[in-house]
GROMACS .gro file of N, CA, C and O in nm:
model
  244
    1UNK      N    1  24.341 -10.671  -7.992
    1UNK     CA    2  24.319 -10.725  -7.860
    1UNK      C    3  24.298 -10.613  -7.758
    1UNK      O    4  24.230 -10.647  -7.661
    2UNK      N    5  24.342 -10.485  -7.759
    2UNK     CA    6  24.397 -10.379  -7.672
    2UNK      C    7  24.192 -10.364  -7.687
    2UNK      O    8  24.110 -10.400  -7.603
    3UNK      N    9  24.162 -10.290  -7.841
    3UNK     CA   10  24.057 -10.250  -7.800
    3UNK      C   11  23.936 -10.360  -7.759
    3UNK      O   12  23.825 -10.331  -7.714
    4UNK      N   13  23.978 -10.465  -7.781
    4UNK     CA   14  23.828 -10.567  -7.715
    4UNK      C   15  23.830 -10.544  -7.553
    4UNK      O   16  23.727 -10.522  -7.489
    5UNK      N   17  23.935 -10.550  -7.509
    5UNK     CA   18  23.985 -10.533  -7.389
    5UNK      C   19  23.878 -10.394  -7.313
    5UNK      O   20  23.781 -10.387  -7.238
    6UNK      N   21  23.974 -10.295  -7.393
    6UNK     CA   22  23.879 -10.157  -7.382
    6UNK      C   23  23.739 -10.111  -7.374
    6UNK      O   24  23.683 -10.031  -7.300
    7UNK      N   25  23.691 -10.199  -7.491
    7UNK     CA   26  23.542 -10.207  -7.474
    7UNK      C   27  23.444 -10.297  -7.396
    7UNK      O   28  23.326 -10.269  -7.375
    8UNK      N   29  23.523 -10.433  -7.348
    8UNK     CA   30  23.479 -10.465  -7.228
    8UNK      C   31  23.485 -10.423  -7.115
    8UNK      O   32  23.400 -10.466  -7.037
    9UNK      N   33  23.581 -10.332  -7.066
    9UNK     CA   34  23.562 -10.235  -6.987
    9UNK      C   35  23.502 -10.163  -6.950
    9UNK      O   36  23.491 -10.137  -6.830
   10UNK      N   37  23.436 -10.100  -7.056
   10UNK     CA   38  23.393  -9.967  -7.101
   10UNK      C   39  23.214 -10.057  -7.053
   10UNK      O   40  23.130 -10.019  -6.972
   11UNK      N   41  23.215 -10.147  -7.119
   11UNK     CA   42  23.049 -10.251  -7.121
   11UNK      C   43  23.026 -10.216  -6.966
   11UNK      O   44  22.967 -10.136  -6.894
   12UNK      N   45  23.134 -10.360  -6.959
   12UNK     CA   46  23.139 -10.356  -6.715
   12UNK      C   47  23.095 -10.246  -6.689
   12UNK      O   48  22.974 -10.241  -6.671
   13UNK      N   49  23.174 -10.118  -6.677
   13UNK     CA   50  23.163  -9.984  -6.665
   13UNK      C   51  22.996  -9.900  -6.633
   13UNK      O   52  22.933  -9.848  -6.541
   14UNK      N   53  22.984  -9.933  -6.783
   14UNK     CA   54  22.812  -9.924  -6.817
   14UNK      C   55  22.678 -10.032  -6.733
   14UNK      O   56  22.570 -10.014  -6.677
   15UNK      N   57  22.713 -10.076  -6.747
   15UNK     CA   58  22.669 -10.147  -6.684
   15UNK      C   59  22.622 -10.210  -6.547
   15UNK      O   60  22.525 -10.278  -6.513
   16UNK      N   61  22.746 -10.154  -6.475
   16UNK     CA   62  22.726 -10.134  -6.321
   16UNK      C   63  22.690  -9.968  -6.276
   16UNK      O   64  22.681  -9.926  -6.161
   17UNK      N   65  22.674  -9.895  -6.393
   17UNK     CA   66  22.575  -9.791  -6.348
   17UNK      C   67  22.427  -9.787  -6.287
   17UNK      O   68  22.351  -9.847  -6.362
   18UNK      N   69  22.390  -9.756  -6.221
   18UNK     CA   70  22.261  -9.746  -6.145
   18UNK      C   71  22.187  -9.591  -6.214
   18UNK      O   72  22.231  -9.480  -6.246
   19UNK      N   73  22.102  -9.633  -6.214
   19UNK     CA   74  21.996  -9.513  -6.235
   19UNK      C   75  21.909  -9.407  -6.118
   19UNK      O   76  21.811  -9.467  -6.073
   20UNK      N   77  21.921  -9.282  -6.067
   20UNK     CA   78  21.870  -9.310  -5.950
   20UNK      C   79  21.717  -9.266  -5.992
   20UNK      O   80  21.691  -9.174  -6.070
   21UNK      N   81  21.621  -9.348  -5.926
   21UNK     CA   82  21.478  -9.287  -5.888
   21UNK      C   83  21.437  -9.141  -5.941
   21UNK      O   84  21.483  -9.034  -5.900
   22UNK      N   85  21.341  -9.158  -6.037
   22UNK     CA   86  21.315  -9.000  -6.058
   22UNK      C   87  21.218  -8.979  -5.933
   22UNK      O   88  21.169  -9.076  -5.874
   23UNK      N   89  21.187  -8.809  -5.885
   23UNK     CA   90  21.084  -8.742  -5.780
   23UNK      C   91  20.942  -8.869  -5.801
   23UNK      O   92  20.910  -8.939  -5.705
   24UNK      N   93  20.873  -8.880  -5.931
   24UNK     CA   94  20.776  -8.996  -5.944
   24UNK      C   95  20.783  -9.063  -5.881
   24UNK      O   96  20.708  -9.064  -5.783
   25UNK      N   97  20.898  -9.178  -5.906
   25UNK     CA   98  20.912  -9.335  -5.869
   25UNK      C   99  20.940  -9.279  -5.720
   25UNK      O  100  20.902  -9.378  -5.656
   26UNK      N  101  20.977  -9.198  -5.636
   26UNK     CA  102  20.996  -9.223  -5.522
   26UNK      C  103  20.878  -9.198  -5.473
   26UNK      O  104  20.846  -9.278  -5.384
   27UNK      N  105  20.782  -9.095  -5.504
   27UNK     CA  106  20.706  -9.033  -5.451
   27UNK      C  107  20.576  -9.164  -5.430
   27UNK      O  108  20.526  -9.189  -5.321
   28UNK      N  109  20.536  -9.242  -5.569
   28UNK     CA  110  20.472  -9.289  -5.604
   28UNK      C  111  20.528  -9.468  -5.493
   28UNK      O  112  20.454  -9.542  -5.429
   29UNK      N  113  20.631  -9.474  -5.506
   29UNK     CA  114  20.675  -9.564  -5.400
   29UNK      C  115  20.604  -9.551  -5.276
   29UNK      O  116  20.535  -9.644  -5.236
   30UNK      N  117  20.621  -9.402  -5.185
   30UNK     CA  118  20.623  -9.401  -5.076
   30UNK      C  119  20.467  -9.419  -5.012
   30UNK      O  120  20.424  -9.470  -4.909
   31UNK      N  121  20.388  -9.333  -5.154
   31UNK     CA  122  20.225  -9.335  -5.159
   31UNK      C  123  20.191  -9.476  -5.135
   31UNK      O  124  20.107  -9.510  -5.052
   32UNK      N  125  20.260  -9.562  -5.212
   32UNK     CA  126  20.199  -9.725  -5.199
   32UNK      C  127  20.217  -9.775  -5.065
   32UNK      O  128  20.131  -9.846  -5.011
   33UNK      N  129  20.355  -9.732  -4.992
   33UNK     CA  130  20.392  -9.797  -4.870
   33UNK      C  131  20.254  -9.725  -4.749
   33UNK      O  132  20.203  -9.787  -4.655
   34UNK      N  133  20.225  -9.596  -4.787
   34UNK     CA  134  20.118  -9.502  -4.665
   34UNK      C  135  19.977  -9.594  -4.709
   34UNK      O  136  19.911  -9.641  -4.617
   35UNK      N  137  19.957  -9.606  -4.777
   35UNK     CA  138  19.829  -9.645  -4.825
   35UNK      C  139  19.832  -9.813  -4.794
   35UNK      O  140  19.723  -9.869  -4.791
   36UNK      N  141  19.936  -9.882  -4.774
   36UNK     CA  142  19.934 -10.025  -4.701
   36UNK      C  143  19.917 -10.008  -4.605
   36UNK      O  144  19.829 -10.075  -4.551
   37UNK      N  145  19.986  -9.913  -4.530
   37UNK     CA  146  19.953  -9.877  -4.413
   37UNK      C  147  19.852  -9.828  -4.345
   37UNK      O  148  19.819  -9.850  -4.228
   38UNK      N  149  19.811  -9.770  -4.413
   38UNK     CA  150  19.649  -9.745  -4.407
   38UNK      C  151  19.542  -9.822  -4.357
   38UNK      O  152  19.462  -9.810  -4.265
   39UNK      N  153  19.565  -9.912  -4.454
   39UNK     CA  154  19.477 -10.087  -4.488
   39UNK      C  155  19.500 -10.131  -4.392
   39UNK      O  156  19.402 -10.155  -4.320
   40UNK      N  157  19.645 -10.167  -4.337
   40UNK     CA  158  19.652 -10.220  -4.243
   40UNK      C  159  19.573 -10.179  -4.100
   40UNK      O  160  19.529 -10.258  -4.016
   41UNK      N  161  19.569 -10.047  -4.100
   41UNK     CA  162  19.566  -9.985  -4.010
   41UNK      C  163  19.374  -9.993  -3.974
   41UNK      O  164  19.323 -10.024  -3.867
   42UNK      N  165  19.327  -9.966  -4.060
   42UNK     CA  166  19.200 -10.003  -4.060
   42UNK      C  167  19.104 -10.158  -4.069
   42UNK      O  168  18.991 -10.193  -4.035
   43UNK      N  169  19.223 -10.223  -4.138
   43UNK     CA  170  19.196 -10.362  -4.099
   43UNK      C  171  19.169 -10.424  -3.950
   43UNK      O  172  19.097 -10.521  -3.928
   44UNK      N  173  19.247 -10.344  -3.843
   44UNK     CA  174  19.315 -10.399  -3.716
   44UNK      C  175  19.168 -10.329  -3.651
   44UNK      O  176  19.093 -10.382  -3.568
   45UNK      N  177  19.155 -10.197  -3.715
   45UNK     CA  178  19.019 -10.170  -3.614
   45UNK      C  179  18.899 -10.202  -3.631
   45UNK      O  180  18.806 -10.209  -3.550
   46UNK      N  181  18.905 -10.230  -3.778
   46UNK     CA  182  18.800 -10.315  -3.809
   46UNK      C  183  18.763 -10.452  -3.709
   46UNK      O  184  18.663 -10.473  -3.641
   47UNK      N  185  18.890 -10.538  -3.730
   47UNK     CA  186  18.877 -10.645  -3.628
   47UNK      C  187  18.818 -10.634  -3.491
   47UNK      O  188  18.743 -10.713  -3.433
   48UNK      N  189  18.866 -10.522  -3.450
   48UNK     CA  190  18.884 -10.461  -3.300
   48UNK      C  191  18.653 -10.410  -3.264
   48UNK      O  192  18.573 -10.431  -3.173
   49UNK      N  193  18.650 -10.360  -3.367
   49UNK     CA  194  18.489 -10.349  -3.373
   49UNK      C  195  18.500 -10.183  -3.346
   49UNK      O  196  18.443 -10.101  -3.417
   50UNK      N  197  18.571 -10.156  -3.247
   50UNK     CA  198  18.580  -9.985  -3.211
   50UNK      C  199  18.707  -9.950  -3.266
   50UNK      O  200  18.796 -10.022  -3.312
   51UNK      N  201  18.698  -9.805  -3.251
   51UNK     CA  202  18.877  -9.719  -3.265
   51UNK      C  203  18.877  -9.673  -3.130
   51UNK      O  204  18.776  -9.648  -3.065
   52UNK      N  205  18.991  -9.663  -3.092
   52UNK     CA  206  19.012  -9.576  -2.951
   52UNK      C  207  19.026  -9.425  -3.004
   52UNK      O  208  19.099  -9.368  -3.086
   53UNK      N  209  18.894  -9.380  -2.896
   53UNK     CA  210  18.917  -9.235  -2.927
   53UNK      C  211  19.049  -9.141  -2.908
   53UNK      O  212  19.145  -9.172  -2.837
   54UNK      N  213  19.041  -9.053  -2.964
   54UNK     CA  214  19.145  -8.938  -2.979
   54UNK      C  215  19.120  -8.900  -2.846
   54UNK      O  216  19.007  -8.915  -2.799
   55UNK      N  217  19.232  -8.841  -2.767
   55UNK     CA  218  19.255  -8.758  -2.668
   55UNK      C  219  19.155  -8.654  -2.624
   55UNK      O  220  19.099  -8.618  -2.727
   56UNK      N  221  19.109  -8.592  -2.527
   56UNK     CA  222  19.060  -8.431  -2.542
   56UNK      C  223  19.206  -8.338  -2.544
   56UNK      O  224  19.301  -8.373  -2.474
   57UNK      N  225  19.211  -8.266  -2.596
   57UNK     CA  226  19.297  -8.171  -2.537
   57UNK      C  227  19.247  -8.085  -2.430
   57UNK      O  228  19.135  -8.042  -2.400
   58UNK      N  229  19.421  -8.068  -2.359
   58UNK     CA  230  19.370  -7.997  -2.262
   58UNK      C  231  19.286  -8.087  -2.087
   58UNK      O  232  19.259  -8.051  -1.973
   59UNK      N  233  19.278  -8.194  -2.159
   59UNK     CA  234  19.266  -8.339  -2.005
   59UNK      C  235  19.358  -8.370  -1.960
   59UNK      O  236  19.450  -8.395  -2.038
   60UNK      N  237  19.374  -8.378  -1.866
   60UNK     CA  238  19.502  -8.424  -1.765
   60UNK      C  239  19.449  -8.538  -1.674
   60UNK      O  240  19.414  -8.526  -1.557
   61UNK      N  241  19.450  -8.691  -1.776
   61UNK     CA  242  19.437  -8.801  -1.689
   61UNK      C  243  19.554  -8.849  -1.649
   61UNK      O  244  19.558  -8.945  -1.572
   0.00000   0.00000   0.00000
């Protein structure tokens, strides 16, 4: 009984370990989230018909 005990423990134990993210999976995560963003981002100006231009540097409106 002691060791069934033990080794269900030991299971639980295992089991509620987490794995963390290798450099890939995060990297490759974050690429997917920029690149929605992207889409999005070009979607909106698409709609829009123009982009608002960039600044000059160096204008003081």
């Amino acid at each position: 009984m002691g060791r069934v005990l033990i080794l269900l423990v030991g299971l639980a134990a295992l089991s509620g370990c987490h794995k963390e993210p290798s450099f890939e999976e995060r990297y490759e995560a974050a690429n997917d989230r920029i690149a929605k963003r992207a889409r999005d981002i070009d979607a909106q100006i698409a709609g829009t018909g123009t982009a608002t231009p960039p600044a000059e540097e160096g204008s003081k409106d």
